[in-house]
Coordinates of C-alpha atoms and ligand atoms in Angstrom, one line a residue:
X14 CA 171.1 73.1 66.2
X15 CA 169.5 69.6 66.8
X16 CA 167.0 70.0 63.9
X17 CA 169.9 70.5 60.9
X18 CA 171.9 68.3 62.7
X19 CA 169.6 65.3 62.6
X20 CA 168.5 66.4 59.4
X21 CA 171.9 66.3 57.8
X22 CA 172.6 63.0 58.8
X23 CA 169.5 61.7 57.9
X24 CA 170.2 63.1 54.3
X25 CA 173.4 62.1 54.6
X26 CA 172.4 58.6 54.5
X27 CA 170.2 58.9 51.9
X28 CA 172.8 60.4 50.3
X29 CA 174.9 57.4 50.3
X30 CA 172.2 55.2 49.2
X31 CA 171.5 57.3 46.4
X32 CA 174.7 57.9 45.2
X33 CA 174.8 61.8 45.5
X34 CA 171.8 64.4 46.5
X35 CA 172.1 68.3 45.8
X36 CA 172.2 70.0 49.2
X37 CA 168.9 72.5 48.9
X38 CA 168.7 76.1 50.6
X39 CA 167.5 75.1 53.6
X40 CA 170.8 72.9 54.3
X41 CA 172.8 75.8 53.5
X42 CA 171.0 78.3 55.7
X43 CA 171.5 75.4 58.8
X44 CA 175.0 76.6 59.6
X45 CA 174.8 80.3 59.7
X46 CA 171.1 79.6 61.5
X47 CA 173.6 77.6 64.4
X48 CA 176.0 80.4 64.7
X49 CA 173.3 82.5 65.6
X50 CA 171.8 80.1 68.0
X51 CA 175.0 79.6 70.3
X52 CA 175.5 83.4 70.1
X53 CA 171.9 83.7 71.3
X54 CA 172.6 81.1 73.9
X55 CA 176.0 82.6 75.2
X56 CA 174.1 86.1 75.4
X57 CA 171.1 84.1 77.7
X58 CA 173.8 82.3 79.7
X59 CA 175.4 85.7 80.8
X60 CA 171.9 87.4 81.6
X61 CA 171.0 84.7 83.6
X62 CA 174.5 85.2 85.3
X63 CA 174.3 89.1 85.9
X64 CA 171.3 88.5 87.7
X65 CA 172.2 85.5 89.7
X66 CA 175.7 85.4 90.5
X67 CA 178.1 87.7 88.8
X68 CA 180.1 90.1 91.4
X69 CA 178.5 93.1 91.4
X70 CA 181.0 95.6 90.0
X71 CA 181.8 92.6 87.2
X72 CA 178.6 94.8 85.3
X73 CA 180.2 97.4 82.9
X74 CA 182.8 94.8 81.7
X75 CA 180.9 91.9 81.1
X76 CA 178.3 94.4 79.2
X77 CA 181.4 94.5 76.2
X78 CA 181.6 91.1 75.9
X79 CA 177.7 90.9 75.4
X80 CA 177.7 93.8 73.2
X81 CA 180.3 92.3 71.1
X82 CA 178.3 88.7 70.8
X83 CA 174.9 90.6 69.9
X84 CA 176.9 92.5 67.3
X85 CA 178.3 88.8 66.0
X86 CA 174.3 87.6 66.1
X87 CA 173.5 90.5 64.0
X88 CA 176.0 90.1 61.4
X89 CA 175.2 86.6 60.9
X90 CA 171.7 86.7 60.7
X91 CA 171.8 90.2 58.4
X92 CA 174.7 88.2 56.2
X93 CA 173.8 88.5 52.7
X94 CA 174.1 84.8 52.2
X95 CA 171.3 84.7 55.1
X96 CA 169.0 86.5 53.4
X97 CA 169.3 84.7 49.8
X98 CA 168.7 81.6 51.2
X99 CA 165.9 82.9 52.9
X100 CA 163.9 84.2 50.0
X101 CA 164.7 81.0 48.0
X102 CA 163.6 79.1 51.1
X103 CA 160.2 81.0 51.4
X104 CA 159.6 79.7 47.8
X105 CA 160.4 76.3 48.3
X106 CA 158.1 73.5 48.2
X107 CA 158.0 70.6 50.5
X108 CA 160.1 72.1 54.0
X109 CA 158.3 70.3 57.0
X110 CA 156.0 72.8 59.3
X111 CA 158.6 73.1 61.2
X112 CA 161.3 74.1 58.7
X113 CA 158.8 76.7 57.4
X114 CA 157.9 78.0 60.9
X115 CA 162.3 78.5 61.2
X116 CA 161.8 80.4 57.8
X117 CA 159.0 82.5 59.3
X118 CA 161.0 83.6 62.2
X119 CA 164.4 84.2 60.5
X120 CA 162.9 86.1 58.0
X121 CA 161.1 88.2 60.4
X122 CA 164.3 88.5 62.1
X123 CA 165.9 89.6 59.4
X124 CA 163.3 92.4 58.7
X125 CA 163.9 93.8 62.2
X126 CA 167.4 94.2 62.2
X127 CA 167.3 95.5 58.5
X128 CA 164.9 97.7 58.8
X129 CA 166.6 99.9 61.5
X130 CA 169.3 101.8 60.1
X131 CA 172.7 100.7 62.5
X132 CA 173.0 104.3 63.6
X133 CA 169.6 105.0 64.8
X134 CA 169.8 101.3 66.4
X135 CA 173.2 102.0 68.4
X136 CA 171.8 105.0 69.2
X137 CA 168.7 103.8 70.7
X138 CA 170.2 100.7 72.4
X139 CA 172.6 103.4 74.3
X140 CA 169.9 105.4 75.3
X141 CA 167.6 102.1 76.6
X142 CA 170.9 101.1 78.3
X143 CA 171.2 104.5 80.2
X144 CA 167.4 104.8 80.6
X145 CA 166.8 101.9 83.3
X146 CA 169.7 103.8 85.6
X147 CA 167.6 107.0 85.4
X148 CA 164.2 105.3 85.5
X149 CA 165.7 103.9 88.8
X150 CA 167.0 107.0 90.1
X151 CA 163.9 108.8 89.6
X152 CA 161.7 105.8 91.1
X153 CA 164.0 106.1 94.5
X154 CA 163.7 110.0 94.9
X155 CA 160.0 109.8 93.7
X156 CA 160.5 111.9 90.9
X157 CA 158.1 111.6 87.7
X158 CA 160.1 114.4 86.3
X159 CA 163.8 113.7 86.7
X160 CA 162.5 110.4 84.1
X161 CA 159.8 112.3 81.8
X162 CA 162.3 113.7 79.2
X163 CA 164.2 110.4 78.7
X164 CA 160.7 108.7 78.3
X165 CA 160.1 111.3 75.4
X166 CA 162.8 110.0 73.7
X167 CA 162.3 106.3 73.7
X168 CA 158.4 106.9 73.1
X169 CA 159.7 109.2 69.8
X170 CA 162.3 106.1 68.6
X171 CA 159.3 102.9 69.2
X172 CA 156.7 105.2 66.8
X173 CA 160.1 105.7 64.5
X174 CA 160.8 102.2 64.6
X175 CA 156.8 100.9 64.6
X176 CA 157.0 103.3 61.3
X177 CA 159.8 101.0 59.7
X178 CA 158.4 98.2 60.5
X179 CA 154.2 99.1 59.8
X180 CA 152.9 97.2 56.8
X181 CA 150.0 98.6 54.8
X182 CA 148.7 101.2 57.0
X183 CA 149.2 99.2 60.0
X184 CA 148.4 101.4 63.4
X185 CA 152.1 102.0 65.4
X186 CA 150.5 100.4 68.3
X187 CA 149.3 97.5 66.6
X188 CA 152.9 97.0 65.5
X189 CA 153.9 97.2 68.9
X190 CA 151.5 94.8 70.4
X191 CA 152.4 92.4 67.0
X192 CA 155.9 91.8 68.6
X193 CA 154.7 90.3 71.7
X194 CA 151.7 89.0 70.7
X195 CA 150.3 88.3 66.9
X196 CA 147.2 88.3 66.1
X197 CA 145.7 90.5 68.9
X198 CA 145.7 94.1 67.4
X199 CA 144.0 96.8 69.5
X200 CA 140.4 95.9 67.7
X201 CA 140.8 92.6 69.7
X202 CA 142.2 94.0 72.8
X203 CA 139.7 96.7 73.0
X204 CA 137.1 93.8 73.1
X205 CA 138.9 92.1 76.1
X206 CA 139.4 95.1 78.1
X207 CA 136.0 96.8 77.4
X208 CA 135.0 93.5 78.9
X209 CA 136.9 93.2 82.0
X210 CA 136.1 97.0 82.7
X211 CA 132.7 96.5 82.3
X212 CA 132.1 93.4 84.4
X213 CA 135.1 93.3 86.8
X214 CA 135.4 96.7 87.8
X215 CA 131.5 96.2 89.3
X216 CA 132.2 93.0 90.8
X217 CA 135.3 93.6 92.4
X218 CA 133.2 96.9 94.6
X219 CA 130.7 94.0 95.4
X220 CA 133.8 91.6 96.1
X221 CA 135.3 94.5 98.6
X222 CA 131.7 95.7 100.2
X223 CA 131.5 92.1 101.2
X224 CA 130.7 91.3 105.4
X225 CA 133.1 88.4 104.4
X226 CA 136.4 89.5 106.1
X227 CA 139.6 87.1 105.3
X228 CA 142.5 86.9 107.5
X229 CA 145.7 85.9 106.6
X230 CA 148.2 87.8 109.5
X231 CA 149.7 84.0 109.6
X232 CA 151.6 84.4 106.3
X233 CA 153.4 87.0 107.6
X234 CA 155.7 85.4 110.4
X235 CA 158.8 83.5 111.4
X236 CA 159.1 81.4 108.2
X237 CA 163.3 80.7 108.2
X238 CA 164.9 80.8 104.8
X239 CA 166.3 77.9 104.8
X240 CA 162.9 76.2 105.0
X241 CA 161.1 78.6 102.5
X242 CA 164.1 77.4 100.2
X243 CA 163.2 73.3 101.1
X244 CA 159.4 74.2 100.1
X245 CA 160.0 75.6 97.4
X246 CA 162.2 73.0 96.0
X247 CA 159.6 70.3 96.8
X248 CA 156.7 72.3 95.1
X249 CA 158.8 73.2 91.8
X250 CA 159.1 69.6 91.6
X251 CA 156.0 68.3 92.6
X252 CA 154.0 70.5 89.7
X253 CA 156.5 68.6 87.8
X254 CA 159.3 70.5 87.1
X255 CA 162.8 68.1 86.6
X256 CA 166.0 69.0 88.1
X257 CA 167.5 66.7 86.1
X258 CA 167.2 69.7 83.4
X259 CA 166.9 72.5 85.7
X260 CA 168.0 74.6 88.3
X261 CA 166.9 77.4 90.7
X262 CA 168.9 79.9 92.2
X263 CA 167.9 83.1 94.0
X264 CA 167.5 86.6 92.6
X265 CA 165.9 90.0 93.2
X266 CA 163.1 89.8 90.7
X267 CA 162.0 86.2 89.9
X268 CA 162.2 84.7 86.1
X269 CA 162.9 81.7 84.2
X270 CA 164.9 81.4 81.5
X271 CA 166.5 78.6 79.3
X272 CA 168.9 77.7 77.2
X273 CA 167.4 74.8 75.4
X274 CA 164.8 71.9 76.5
X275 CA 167.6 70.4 78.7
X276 CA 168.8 73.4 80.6
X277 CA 166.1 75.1 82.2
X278 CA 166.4 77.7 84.8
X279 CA 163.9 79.8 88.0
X280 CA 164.7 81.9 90.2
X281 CA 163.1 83.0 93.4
X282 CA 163.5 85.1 96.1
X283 CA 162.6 84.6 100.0
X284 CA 160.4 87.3 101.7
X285 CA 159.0 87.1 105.1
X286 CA 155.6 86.4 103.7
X287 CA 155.8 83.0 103.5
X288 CA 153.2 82.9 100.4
X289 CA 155.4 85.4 98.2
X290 CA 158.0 82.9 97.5
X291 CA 155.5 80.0 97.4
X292 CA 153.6 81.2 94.3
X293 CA 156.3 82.8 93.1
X294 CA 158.0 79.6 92.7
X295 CA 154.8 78.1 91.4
X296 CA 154.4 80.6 89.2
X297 CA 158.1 80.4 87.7
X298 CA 157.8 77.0 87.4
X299 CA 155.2 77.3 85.0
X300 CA 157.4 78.7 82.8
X301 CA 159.7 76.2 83.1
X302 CA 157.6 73.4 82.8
X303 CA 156.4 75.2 79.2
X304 CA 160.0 75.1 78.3
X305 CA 160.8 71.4 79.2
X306 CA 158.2 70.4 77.5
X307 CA 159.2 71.4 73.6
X308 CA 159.6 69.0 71.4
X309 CA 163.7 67.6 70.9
X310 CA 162.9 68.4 67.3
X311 CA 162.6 72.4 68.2
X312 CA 165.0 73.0 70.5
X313 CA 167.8 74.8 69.7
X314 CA 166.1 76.2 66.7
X315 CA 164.1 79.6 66.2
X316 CA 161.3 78.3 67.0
X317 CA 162.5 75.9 69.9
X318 CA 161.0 78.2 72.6
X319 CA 157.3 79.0 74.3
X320 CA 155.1 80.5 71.3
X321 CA 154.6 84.3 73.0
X322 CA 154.8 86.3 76.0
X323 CA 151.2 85.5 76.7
X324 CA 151.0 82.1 76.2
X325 CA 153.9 82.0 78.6
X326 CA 152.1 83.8 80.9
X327 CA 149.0 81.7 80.5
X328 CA 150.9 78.9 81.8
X329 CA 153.3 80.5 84.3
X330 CA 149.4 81.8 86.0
X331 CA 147.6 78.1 85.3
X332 CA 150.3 76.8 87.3
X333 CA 150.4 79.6 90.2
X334 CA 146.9 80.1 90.0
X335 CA 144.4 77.9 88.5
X336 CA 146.3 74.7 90.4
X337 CA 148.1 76.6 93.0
X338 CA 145.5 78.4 94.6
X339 CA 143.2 75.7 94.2
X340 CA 142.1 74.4 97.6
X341 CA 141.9 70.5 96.0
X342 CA 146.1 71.5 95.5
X343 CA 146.9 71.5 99.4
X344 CA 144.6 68.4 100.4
X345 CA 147.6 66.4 99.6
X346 CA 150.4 69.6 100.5
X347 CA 149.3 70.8 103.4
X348 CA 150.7 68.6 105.6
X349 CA 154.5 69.3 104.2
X350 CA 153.7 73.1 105.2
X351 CA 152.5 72.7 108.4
X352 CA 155.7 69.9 108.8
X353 CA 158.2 72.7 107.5
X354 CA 156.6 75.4 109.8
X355 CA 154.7 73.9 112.7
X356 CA 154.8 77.0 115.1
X357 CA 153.2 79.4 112.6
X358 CA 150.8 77.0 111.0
X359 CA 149.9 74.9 114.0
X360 CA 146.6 76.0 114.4
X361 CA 145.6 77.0 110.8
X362 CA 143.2 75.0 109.0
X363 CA 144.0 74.3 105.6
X364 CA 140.6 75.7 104.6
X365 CA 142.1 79.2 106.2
X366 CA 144.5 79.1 104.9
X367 CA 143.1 79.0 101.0
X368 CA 141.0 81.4 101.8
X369 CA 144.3 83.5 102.9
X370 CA 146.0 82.9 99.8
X371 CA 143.2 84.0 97.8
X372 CA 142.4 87.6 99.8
X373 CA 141.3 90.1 97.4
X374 CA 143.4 93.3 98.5
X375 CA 143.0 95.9 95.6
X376 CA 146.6 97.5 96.0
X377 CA 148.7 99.8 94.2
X378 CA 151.4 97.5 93.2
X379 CA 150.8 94.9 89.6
X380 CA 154.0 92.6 91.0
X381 CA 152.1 92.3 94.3
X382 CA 148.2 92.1 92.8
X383 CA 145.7 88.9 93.5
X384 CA 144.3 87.2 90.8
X385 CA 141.1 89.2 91.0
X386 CA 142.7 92.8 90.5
X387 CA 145.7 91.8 88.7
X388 CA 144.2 92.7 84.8
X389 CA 143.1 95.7 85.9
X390 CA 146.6 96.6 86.5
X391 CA 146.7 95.7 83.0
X392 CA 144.1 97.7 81.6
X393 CA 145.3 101.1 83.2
X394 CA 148.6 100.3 81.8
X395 CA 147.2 99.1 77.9
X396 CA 144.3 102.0 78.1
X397 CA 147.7 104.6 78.4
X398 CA 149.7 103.0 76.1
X399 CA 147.4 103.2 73.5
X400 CA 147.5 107.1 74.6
X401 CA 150.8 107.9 74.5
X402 CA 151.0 106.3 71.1
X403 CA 148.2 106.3 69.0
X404 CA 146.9 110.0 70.5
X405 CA 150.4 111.4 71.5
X406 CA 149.3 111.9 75.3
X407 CA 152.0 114.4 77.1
X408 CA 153.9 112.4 79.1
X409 CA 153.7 115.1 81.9
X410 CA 150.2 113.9 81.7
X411 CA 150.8 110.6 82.7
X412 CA 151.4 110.7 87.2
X413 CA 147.8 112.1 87.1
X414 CA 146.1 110.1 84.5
X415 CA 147.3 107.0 86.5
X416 CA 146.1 108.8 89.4
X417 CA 142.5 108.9 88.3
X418 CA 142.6 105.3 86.6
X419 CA 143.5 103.5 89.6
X420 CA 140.7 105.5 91.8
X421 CA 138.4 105.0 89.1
X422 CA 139.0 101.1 88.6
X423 CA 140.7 99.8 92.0
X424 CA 139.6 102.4 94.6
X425 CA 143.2 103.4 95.5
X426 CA 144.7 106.5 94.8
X427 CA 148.8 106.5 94.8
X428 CA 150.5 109.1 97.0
X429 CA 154.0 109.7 94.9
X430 CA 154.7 108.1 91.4
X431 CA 157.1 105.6 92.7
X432 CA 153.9 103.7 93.7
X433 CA 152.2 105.1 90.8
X434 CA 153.3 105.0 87.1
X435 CA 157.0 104.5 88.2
X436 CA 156.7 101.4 89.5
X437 CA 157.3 99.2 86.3
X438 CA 160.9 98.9 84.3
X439 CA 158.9 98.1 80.7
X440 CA 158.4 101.8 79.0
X441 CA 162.0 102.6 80.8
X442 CA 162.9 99.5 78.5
X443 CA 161.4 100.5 75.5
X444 CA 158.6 97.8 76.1
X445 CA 155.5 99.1 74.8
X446 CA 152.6 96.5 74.1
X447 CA 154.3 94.0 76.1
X448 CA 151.6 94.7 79.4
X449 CA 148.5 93.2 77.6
X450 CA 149.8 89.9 77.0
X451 CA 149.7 89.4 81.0
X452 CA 146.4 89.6 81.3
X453 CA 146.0 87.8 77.6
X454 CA 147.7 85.1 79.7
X455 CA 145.4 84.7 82.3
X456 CA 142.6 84.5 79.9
X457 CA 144.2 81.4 77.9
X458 CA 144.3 79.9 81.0
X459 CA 140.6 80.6 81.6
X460 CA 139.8 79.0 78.7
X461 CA 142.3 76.4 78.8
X462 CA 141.0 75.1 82.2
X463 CA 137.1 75.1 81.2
X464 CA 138.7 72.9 78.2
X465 CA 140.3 70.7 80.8
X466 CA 137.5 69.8 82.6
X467 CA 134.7 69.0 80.5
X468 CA 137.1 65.5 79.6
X469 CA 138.7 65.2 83.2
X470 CA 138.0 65.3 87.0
X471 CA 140.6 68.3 87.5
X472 CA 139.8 69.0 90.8
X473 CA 139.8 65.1 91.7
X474 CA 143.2 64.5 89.7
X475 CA 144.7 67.4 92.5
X476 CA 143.4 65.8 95.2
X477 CA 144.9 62.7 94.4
X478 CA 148.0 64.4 93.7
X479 CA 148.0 63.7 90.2
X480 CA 149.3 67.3 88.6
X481 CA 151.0 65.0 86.3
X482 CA 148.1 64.2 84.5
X483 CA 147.5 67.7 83.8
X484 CA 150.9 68.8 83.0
X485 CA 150.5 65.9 80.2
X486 CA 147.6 67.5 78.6
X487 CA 149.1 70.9 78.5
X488 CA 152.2 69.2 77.0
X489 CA 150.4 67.9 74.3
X490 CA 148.1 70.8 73.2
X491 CA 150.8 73.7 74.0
X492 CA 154.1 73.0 75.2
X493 CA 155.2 70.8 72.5
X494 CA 154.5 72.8 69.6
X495 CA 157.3 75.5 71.0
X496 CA 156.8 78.4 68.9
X497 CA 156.1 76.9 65.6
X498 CA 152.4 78.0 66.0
X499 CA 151.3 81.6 67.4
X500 CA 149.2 81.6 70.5
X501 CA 145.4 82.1 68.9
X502 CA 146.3 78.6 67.1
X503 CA 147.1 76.7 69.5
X504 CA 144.4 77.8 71.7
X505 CA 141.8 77.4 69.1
X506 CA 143.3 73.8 68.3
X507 CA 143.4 72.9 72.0
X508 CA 139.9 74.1 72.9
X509 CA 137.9 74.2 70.1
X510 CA 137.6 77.3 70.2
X511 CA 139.2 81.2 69.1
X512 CA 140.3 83.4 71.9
X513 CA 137.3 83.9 74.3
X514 CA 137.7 86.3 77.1
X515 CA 134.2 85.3 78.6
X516 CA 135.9 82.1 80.0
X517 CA 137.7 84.4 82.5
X518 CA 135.3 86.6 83.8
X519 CA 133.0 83.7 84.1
X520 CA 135.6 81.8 86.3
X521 CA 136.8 84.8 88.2
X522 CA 132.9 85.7 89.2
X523 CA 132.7 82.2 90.2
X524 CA 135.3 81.8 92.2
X525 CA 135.3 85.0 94.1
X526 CA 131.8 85.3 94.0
X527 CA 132.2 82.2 96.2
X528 CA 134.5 83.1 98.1
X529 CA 133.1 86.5 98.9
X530 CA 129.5 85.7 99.1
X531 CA 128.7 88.1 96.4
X532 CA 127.2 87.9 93.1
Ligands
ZN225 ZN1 155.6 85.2 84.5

């Protein structure tokens, strides 16, 4: 742990010069906090590796190793030494921000893990474990039923567990959503979904009753591997992600993960759509570029990583969308494309293809969505969450609620509930309240970007090529801070401004209005 490291020696030194110093609680709680870290670090290092590389029947056995190091993380951080030194450390005076944010988050850590008794946990944790093989199984025979009693249960352990954990009549969703992103509760989220409902379900019938008709057949085409796999190295690094502290390997479902601000690591995967990969990369990039960017002081710490799921989002879809998709972005590109892949892109104008990139399609699918309809792939998602756990919805229910929510918001009706509510891992996961803070994301970056340019020429900085300039801002508003601060902060100390969804209506209007001739 860099911080207790640098911290002890520091003190150290004073200690000399001073002839002898008491060490305080904090000190003490440094070691047992570094345990925890390299366990959590270990753990990351092996996920990374079952998804990348690890032979393919290597599954079952590495799975006791991991089990073993999360049951080492848990002793240490429920140790009873931990948790003394924590509430002594809650009441001391004079710990840095920092110090107090590692307080915050061990303490809350702590509460988790406690609050759980160890058999319900195990119990839970087997189930989860055996639920994403059945969730799978059921997706492939397109089988809503074969999944719906194993859903039951892990929808009756989250409201057991949301019960431990509620404080003051807190709401069971509302704990839920608080894990992956404080301080937006359903009061809030209602606001921002009543208001994409309201104004983008409208606009995106205008958007596809337009006489403006895209093509974009020439993504699809002989684009070889081996280039897609030059491209995308070139783009991670022009939007300014370092290989010096990174890699990218290939894997089914793209992600990033890290293990500290020095070791950084994408993934990607190579379709024959030649744009899937692209903004993929792009996309994962984003989060990469978040991670590289935390302060050396953070690092390794609790809080030495991005502050939520949606702010990691927000900047994972600034990067893929906001600059990526941004016709200024390929003025200076382009050319590399069309060098990479002359026979496909020979007679494409870079104008076409923009406007390819940016087709609105409304579609079944949230992985495979366009910026327009992507949130409200959200909202049907967060609209039945807040059903099955606030109203106890049947989850037989739930194939034919879907049903009527995608017809209802994105004209498209699914056929089987593999392309319907089966489609996503998260519930299968136990991951409810973790869908909102996608499209929470894509507001920050709304609001972010309107930020951005009243002090800068963004679209001129692209054209120049100059994404460095931007990554620089974002760096020192957001990526810095890691997750000492929760997201609403450091949006409302970057912009000005609390969260305000009216940002990213307003600039998806604009830009598909544009683009579609509509208003
Ligand atoms: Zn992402």
């Amino acid at each position: 742990m860099a911080l207790s490291l640098n911290k002890e020696i520091q003190r150290g030194e004073e200690g000399i010069k001073e002839g002898k110093q008491e060490e305080g609680a904090y000190e003490k709680l440094g070691p047992y906090l570094e345990r925890a870290m390299a366990l959590q670090t270990a753990l990351i290092l092996f996920e990374w590796d079952n998804e990348t590389l690890a032979p393919e029947k290597a599954g079952k056995y590495t799975a006791r190793v991991q089990g073993a190091l999360s049951g080492a993380y848990q002793e240490i951080m429920t140790d009873k030494a931990v948790r003394e030194l924590l509430n002594i450390c809650q009441k001391e005076q004079g710990l840095t921000e920092a110090e107090q944010a590692i307080v915050r988050e061990a303490s809350e850590e702590l509460s988790r893990l406690e609050k759980i008794p160890p058999e319900e946990y195990r119990a839970y944790q087997e189930l989860v474990a055996e639920s994403a093989r059945i969730w799978s199984g059921a997706k492939k025979a397109k089988d809503f039923d074969a999944f719906a009693p194993t859903l039951k249960k892990i929808i009756s352990y989250q409201k057991k567990f949301a019960g431990y954990q509620a404080k003051d009549g807190q709401r069971m969703y509302d704990v839920m959503l608080d894990n992956y992103e404080k301080g937006f509760s359903m009061e809030k989220l209602d606001e921002f979904f009543g208001l994409l409902k309201k104004e983008l379900v409208p606009f995106l019938k205008r958007v596809t009753e337009s006489h403006v008709k895209i093509r974009d057949d020439f993504l699809t085409g002989n684009y070889p591997r081996e280039k897609q796999r030059e491209l995308a190295e070139f783009l991670a690094e022009y939007v300014g992600f370092d290989f010096e502290r990174g890699v990218m390997a290939e894997s089914a479902h793209p992600f990033t993960t890290n293990l500290h601000n020095h070791d950084v690591r994408l993934t990607t995967h190579y379709k024959d759509r030649v744009d899937s990969s692209l903004f993929s990369v792009i996309h994962e990039a984003g989060h990469g570029i978040y991670e590289l960017g935390v302060d050396d002081e953070l690092t390794q710490t609790l809080v030495g990583q991005g502050a939520s799921m949606g702010m990691h989002e927000s900047q994972s879809r600034f990067f893929e969308n906001i600059i990526g998709r941004n016709e200024a972005f390929w003025v200076p590109v382009y050319g590399k494309l069309k060098e990479l892949f002359p026979e496909e892109l020979e007679a494409v104008r870079r104008e076409d293809f923009v406007r390819a990139v940016n087709k609105v399609q409304p579609g079944l699918i949230r992985t495979e969505a366009d910026e327009l309809t992507y949130s409200l792939h959200v909202l049907v998602r967060y609209e039945l969450e807040k059903m099955l756990i606030e109203e106890d919805l049947e989850v037989e229910r739930l194939p034919e609620l879907w049903a009527d929510k995608y017809e209802e918001y994105l004209g498209v009706r699914p056929q089987n509930p593999a392309e319907g509510v089966l489609q996503d891992i998260h519930w299968a996961q136990g991951s409810f309240g973790y869908f909102p803070s996608y499209a929470l994301g894509s507001a920050f970056a709304a609001q972010m970007l309107q930020f951005i340019k009243k002090s800068m020429d963004f679209e001129g900085l692209l054209e120049k090529g100059e994404v460095e300039v931007i990554v620089q801002v974002l760096k020192r508003h957001i990526h810095r801070f890691g997750k000492m601060r929760d997201s609403r902060r450091l949006l409302k100390d970057m912009t000005g401004e609390d969260f305000n969804p009216r940002y990213y209506v307003e600039y998806l209007k604009e830009k598909y209005g544009k683009l579609y001739e509509v208003e």
